[in-house]
Structure formats: structure tokens, C-alpha cells
Amino acid sequence: MSLNTPRTRRPTIYDVAKRAGVSPSLVSLVLQNPSKVSEKRREAVRAAISELGYRPSRAATTLASSQTKSIGLVIDDFRNPWFVDLLRGMESVFSPHGYQVTLADSRPGENRITEAVDGLLSMHVEGLVIAAEPSESMMAGTWVPAVVAGWRNGVPAGAGLITNDDDGGGRMAAEHLIGLGHTRIGHLSGSGGAAAHRREGFRRRILEAGIEVRIAGESRGTSEEDGYAAACWVLDHHPDTTALFAANDTMALGAFAAAKARGLSIPEELSVIGYDNSPLAKSRYLDMTSVDNRSDIVGSGVASALLGRIQDPALEPERQLIEPDLIVRGTTARVPG
């Protein structure tokens, strides 16, 4: 068959067996336990699979083994680039064990996250990673192990928790700005658990230094639009502000827009620091100072903890705190004047 010839149907295991000159059961054995098949037959089957473009059915494999090799990941906003590194860290652990990650976007609201979890459970995932604000009912009747990634406003009973030390990260951001001589600092926050911890760490260090606390956006989200609104409030109510610390890099992007609208140059007139060290912060164009929440390390820790509980259901849920780091780039400078 020519590679350019369109197929009229999906090739089956029987087609592979016929092409390789073996039985369908031997093809199945090559797919599941190739070490038990002679090299000659193994290569014949693999050549037939390649020629035909055969793809094994995960549904059939699930029925045969009662394992899906699938993990459900619930996130609250696809627009937040923090999830990129989290997913990369998770896959570095899951992939060698043959697990695939299926994403569900819950967005805010108890019904949405419950629906997202129900949808993943209906796909018979073997474990859940919750990277969103959990609801009280979302884990009701859930039989699979779960791990929460990052600080949240609550952790469901029976779930593990792997998170960055957001309190320490908030303190780290305040320390950096104070060290640059800033004493009129605003903080752009949000309503989630991670934002609350970052806010508290920042607030405590600011008060220790005898500096006025200027916080906006505590009851809002943490999107770029929320960051813009919070930055506008701080800059309009406190026009002498010389530095802004945002609860994440996406909010910091909104702060850049607010500064530009007011003719403020960064970092000459206004220093801006974000959080997450996401691809946004790392871009050469933005070159943003940001607290690195080590989300790839959080991701690999989440995957290891979940994999351990899948393999041994008797294991107790794990709780782990990952130390953040400060990455200084071009959006923070010493106080003007």
C-alpha cells in the first residue's frame, strides 16, 4: 500500500497478524510482553505494525488488564502558563511507567470542578491530580488516590499535597524589593489559596520593615485582566508607588499594561516582580524578575507521590513543601532617585 493511498478503514490486530505471518495472539504478546517472543517474530510483527500504521486500542487493553494507565489532571485556567512546567514535571515521572495524563479545565465554581472530576473518573483514570481550588463534594465516593498540586483553600480528605512554599516566596519577593530601597510597594493578589499564602508572606515582611501595606485584588481572580485592574487601583490610589509584586506572572503582565497606560517606564520608574517563573517571565522580550515556584519539581513530586499510592494503596497521603527561588532579571531596579 502506498503511503499516499487513503485507507478505507483502521487496521486491526488481524491485519497485522496476516501481514507478519503470525497469529493474532502472538501480535498481542509482542505488544504486551515482547521479551517472550523470538527476535525474528518480534521484528516481523513490528515491521507489519509500522507498514500498516496500526495503533493498539487503549480501550481493549483496559478491558483485558483492568488498568487504563491514565491520570486525570484538573486545572482551573488553561491560560495560566504555570501548568506547562507542572505538566512537564509530572510526565517526566509518569511516561517511563507508561502513564498518560488527561487534562480537564474546571474554571471557578464548585459545580465545574465536580463535573471535571466526574468526567475524568468516568474515563477510569487510576489517579487524580488537583491543580485547582477543590470543593467539599468533589471527592465524595471517589475510590482513586488524589494529590493536590500547590496551595489551595482546602485539601480534600485523603488527598496528598505537594506544593511550593508560597509564604516563603512572598517573603522573598518583599525582601528583594526592600533590598533595592523600595518603601512604597504594592501587591496584586487574588482569591485562591496560593495567592493567599504569597500575600501573607509578603505582608509579614513588609510590616516587619515598617512599610505601609498596599494590597489590591484579594477578592478577584489571578488573570492578566485581574492584574491590570489591581495595578490600576494601586497606581491611581497611590501614585507614589515605585514597585509592584504580582501573585503570578500573568497578573504581572497586566501590571505592565497599567504602567504603560500611565506613561511609567519599567524598571526605571516602576519595578515589577512576578511569581512562577513561567515561560512569560523567561521570554527575552519581557525579561521579568520572578519567584521560581519550581513547578517542574512540584510536578515530579506529585507524580511520584501518586504513583506510589497507585502501586501501594496502603501508603499514607504525602505532604511536601518545595523551596522557591528568586530569579532576578530586568524588571526590577533600585528605587528611582
Coordinates of C-alpha atoms in Angstrom, one line a residue:
M1 CA 0.0 0.0 0.0
S2 CA 1.4 3.4 -0.9
L3 CA 1.9 5.9 1.9
N4 CA -0.3 8.4 -0.1
T5 CA -3.1 5.9 -0.6
P6 CA -6.0 6.8 1.8
R7 CA -7.2 3.9 4.0
T8 CA -10.8 2.9 3.9
R9 CA -10.7 1.5 7.5
R10 CA -8.5 1.3 10.6
P11 CA -6.1 -1.6 10.5
T12 CA -6.7 -4.3 13.1
I13 CA -4.6 -6.8 15.0
Y14 CA -5.8 -9.4 12.5
D15 CA -4.3 -7.4 9.6
V16 CA -1.0 -7.1 11.5
A17 CA -1.0 -10.9 12.1
K18 CA -1.7 -11.6 8.4
R19 CA 1.0 -9.3 7.2
A20 CA 3.6 -10.7 9.7
G21 CA 2.5 -14.3 9.1
V22 CA 1.8 -15.0 12.7
S23 CA -1.3 -15.5 14.9
P24 CA -3.2 -12.5 16.5
S25 CA -2.4 -13.9 19.9
L26 CA 1.4 -13.6 19.1
V27 CA 0.9 -10.0 18.0
S28 CA -0.8 -9.3 21.3
L29 CA 2.1 -10.9 23.1
V30 CA 4.6 -8.7 21.3
L31 CA 2.6 -5.6 22.3
Q32 CA 2.4 -6.6 26.0
N33 CA 5.4 -8.8 26.7
P34 CA 7.9 -8.7 23.8
S35 CA 10.7 -10.4 25.8
K36 CA 8.7 -13.7 25.5
V37 CA 8.8 -13.7 21.7
S38 CA 11.8 -14.6 19.5
E39 CA 13.6 -11.7 17.9
K40 CA 12.7 -12.8 14.4
R41 CA 9.0 -12.9 15.0
R42 CA 9.1 -9.8 17.1
E43 CA 10.7 -7.8 14.2
A44 CA 8.2 -9.2 11.7
V45 CA 5.3 -8.0 13.9
R46 CA 6.9 -4.6 14.4
A47 CA 7.5 -4.2 10.7
A48 CA 3.9 -5.1 10.0
I49 CA 2.7 -2.6 12.6
S50 CA 4.9 0.1 11.0
E51 CA 3.8 -0.6 7.5
L52 CA 0.1 -0.7 8.3
G53 CA 0.1 2.2 10.8
Y54 CA -1.6 0.0 13.4
R55 CA -2.4 1.6 16.8
P56 CA -3.4 -0.6 19.7
S57 CA -6.8 0.1 21.2
R58 CA -6.4 1.5 24.8
A59 CA -10.0 0.6 25.5
A60 CA -9.3 -3.1 24.6
T61 CA -6.1 -3.0 26.7
T62 CA -8.1 -1.6 29.6
L63 CA -10.7 -4.3 29.4
A64 CA -8.1 -7.0 29.3
S65 CA -5.9 -5.7 32.2
S66 CA -8.4 -3.5 34.3
Q67 CA -5.7 -0.8 34.0
T68 CA -6.1 2.4 32.0
K69 CA -2.5 3.7 32.6
S70 CA -4.2 7.1 32.7
I71 CA -4.0 10.0 35.2
G72 CA -6.5 12.8 35.4
L73 CA -5.3 16.4 35.9
V74 CA -7.8 19.1 36.9
I75 CA -6.7 22.7 36.3
D76 CA -8.6 26.0 36.8
D77 CA -7.4 28.0 33.8
F78 CA -5.6 26.9 30.6
R79 CA -4.4 30.5 30.2
N80 CA -2.1 30.2 33.2
P81 CA 1.4 29.1 31.9
W82 CA 2.3 27.7 35.3
F83 CA 0.7 24.5 34.2
V84 CA 3.3 24.0 31.4
D85 CA 6.2 23.2 33.8
L86 CA 3.9 21.3 36.2
L87 CA 2.8 19.0 33.4
R88 CA 6.4 18.6 32.2
G89 CA 7.5 17.5 35.7
M90 CA 4.6 15.1 36.0
E91 CA 5.3 13.5 32.6
S92 CA 9.0 13.0 33.4
V93 CA 7.8 10.5 36.1
F94 CA 4.7 9.1 34.5
S95 CA 5.9 8.5 31.0
P96 CA 8.6 5.9 31.9
H97 CA 5.9 3.9 33.6
G98 CA 3.5 4.1 30.6
Y99 CA 1.1 6.5 32.1
Q100 CA -0.6 9.3 30.1
V101 CA -2.1 12.5 31.6
T102 CA -5.6 13.6 30.6
L103 CA -6.5 17.3 31.3
A104 CA -9.8 18.8 32.4
D105 CA -10.3 22.6 32.8
S106 CA -12.7 23.3 35.7
R107 CA -12.7 27.2 35.9
P108 CA -14.1 28.7 39.1
G109 CA -17.2 27.2 40.7
E110 CA -17.9 24.1 42.8
N111 CA -20.1 22.5 40.1
R112 CA -17.5 23.0 37.4
I113 CA -14.7 21.2 39.4
T114 CA -17.1 18.4 40.4
E115 CA -18.1 18.0 36.8
A116 CA -14.4 17.9 35.7
V117 CA -13.6 15.2 38.3
D118 CA -16.7 13.2 37.4
G119 CA -15.7 13.3 33.8
L120 CA -12.2 12.0 34.5
L121 CA -13.5 9.3 36.8
S122 CA -15.9 8.2 34.0
M123 CA -12.7 7.6 31.9
H124 CA -11.5 5.2 34.6
V125 CA -8.3 7.2 35.5
E126 CA -6.2 5.5 38.1
G127 CA -5.3 8.7 40.0
L128 CA -6.2 12.4 40.2
V129 CA -4.0 15.5 40.4
I130 CA -6.0 18.6 41.6
A131 CA -4.4 21.8 40.4
A132 CA -7.5 23.9 41.1
E133 CA -9.5 25.1 44.1
P134 CA -11.2 21.9 45.4
S135 CA -14.8 21.8 46.5
E136 CA -16.1 19.9 49.6
S137 CA -18.1 17.4 47.5
M138 CA -15.7 16.8 44.6
M139 CA -14.1 13.7 46.1
A140 CA -17.2 12.2 47.6
G141 CA -17.4 8.5 46.7
T142 CA -14.0 8.7 44.9
W143 CA -12.0 5.5 45.0
V144 CA -8.8 6.6 43.3
P145 CA -5.8 8.2 45.1
A146 CA -5.5 12.0 44.7
V147 CA -2.8 14.6 45.2
V148 CA -3.3 18.4 45.3
A149 CA -0.7 20.4 43.4
G150 CA 0.0 23.8 45.0
W151 CA -1.6 25.6 48.0
R152 CA -5.3 25.7 47.9
N153 CA -8.0 26.9 50.2
G154 CA -8.5 23.3 51.3
V155 CA -7.2 19.8 50.7
P156 CA -9.8 17.0 50.3
A157 CA -9.8 14.3 53.0
G158 CA -7.4 11.5 52.0
A159 CA -5.6 13.6 49.4
G160 CA -1.8 14.3 49.4
L161 CA -0.3 17.8 49.0
I162 CA 2.8 18.7 47.1
T163 CA 3.4 22.5 47.0
N164 CA 5.8 25.3 46.6
D165 CA 6.4 27.3 49.9
D166 CA 4.4 30.3 48.8
D167 CA 4.7 32.1 52.1
G168 CA 8.5 31.9 51.8
G169 CA 8.2 33.1 48.1
G170 CA 6.1 36.1 49.0
R171 CA 8.6 37.0 51.7
M172 CA 11.4 36.5 49.2
A173 CA 9.8 39.0 46.8
A174 CA 9.3 41.6 49.5
E175 CA 12.9 41.1 50.7
H176 CA 14.2 41.7 47.1
L177 CA 12.3 45.0 46.7
I178 CA 13.2 46.2 50.1
G179 CA 16.8 45.5 49.4
L180 CA 16.6 47.7 46.3
G181 CA 15.4 50.6 48.5
H182 CA 11.7 50.5 47.7
T183 CA 9.4 51.6 50.6
R184 CA 6.2 52.3 48.5
I185 CA 5.3 48.8 47.3
G186 CA 2.0 47.5 46.0
H187 CA 0.9 43.9 45.9
L188 CA -1.5 42.5 43.2
S189 CA -3.2 39.5 44.8
G190 CA -6.2 37.1 44.2
S191 CA -8.7 34.9 46.0
G192 CA -7.0 31.4 45.6
G193 CA -5.1 29.5 48.2
A194 CA -1.7 30.1 46.6
A195 CA -2.3 33.8 46.3
A196 CA -3.3 33.9 49.9
H197 CA -0.1 32.3 51.1
R198 CA 2.0 34.6 48.8
R199 CA 0.2 37.6 50.1
E200 CA 0.7 36.6 53.7
G201 CA 4.4 36.0 53.3
F202 CA 4.8 39.4 51.5
R203 CA 2.6 41.2 54.1
R204 CA 4.5 40.0 57.1
R205 CA 7.9 41.0 55.7
I206 CA 6.6 44.4 54.6
L207 CA 5.2 45.1 58.1
E208 CA 8.5 44.0 59.7
A209 CA 10.2 46.6 57.7
G210 CA 7.7 49.3 58.9
I211 CA 6.3 49.8 55.4
E212 CA 2.7 50.6 54.5
V213 CA 0.9 47.6 53.1
R214 CA -0.8 48.3 49.7
I215 CA -2.7 45.3 48.5
A216 CA -5.3 45.1 45.8
G217 CA -7.4 42.3 44.2
E218 CA -7.8 40.0 47.1
S219 CA -11.4 39.0 46.1
R220 CA -10.7 38.7 42.4
G221 CA -9.0 36.1 40.2
T222 CA -5.4 36.0 39.1
S223 CA -5.7 36.5 35.3
E224 CA -4.0 39.2 33.2
E225 CA -7.2 41.3 33.4
D226 CA -7.3 40.9 37.2
G227 CA -3.7 42.0 37.3
Y228 CA -4.4 45.1 35.2
A229 CA -7.4 46.1 37.4
A230 CA -5.4 45.6 40.6
A231 CA -2.4 47.6 39.3
C232 CA -4.7 50.4 38.1
W233 CA -6.2 50.6 41.6
V234 CA -2.8 50.7 43.3
L235 CA -1.2 53.2 40.9
D236 CA -4.3 55.5 40.9
H237 CA -4.8 55.5 44.7
H238 CA -1.0 55.5 45.5
P239 CA 0.7 57.3 42.6
D240 CA 3.9 57.4 44.6
T241 CA 4.3 53.6 44.3
T242 CA 7.7 52.6 43.0
A243 CA 7.3 48.8 42.9
L244 CA 4.6 46.1 42.3
F245 CA 4.7 42.5 43.3
A246 CA 2.2 40.3 41.4
A247 CA 0.8 37.0 42.7
N248 CA 1.8 35.4 39.4
D249 CA 3.5 36.2 36.1
T250 CA 0.1 36.6 34.3
M251 CA -1.0 39.3 36.7
A252 CA 2.4 41.0 36.2
L253 CA 1.6 41.2 32.5
G254 CA -1.5 43.2 33.4
A255 CA 0.7 45.4 35.6
F256 CA 2.9 46.2 32.6
A257 CA -0.1 47.4 30.7
A258 CA -1.3 49.5 33.6
A259 CA 2.2 51.1 33.8
K260 CA 2.3 51.8 30.1
A261 CA -1.1 53.4 30.2
R262 CA 0.2 55.8 32.8
G263 CA 3.5 56.5 31.0
L264 CA 5.6 54.7 33.6
S265 CA 8.8 53.0 32.4
I266 CA 9.9 49.6 33.8
P267 CA 12.1 49.4 35.8
E268 CA 13.3 53.0 35.7
E269 CA 10.1 54.4 37.3
L270 CA 8.3 51.2 38.4
S271 CA 9.8 47.8 39.4
V272 CA 7.6 44.8 38.7
I273 CA 8.2 41.3 40.1
G274 CA 6.1 38.2 39.2
Y275 CA 5.7 34.7 40.6
D276 CA 6.0 31.2 39.0
N277 CA 9.0 31.9 36.7
S278 CA 6.7 30.8 33.8
P279 CA 7.6 31.0 30.1
L280 CA 6.3 34.6 30.2
A281 CA 8.9 35.6 32.7
K282 CA 11.7 33.8 30.8
S283 CA 10.9 35.4 27.4
R284 CA 13.7 37.7 26.2
Y285 CA 11.1 40.4 25.5
L286 CA 9.7 40.6 29.0
D287 CA 12.9 39.5 30.9
M288 CA 10.8 39.5 34.1
T289 CA 12.1 39.2 37.6
S290 CA 10.0 36.3 39.1
V291 CA 9.9 34.0 42.1
D292 CA 10.5 30.5 40.7
N293 CA 7.9 28.2 42.3
R294 CA 9.8 25.1 41.0
S295 CA 6.6 23.9 39.4
D296 CA 8.5 21.2 37.5
I297 CA 9.8 19.8 40.8
V298 CA 6.3 20.1 42.2
G299 CA 5.0 18.2 39.2
S300 CA 7.5 15.4 39.5
G301 CA 6.8 15.2 43.3
V302 CA 3.1 15.0 42.6
A303 CA 3.6 12.2 40.1
S304 CA 5.9 10.2 42.4
A305 CA 3.5 10.5 45.3
L306 CA 0.5 9.5 43.2
L307 CA 2.4 6.6 41.5
G308 CA 3.4 5.3 44.9
R309 CA -0.2 5.2 46.1
I310 CA -1.4 3.6 42.9
Q311 CA 1.2 0.8 43.4
D312 CA 0.5 0.6 47.2
P313 CA -2.9 1.8 48.2
A314 CA -1.9 1.4 51.9
L315 CA 0.5 4.3 51.7
E316 CA -0.5 7.4 53.7
P317 CA -1.1 10.6 51.6
E318 CA 2.2 12.6 51.4
R319 CA 2.7 16.3 52.2
Q320 CA 5.8 18.0 50.8
L321 CA 7.0 21.6 50.7
I322 CA 9.3 22.7 47.8
E323 CA 11.6 25.7 48.5
P324 CA 11.2 28.5 45.9
D325 CA 14.0 30.6 44.3
L326 CA 14.2 34.2 43.2
I327 CA 15.2 34.8 39.5
V328 CA 16.4 38.4 39.1
R329 CA 16.0 39.8 35.6
G330 CA 15.4 43.2 34.0
T331 CA 12.1 44.4 35.5
T332 CA 13.4 45.3 39.0
A333 CA 15.9 48.0 39.8
R334 CA 16.9 50.3 42.7
V335 CA 14.3 52.9 43.8
P336 CA 14.3 56.0 41.5
G337 CA 16.3 59.0 42.8

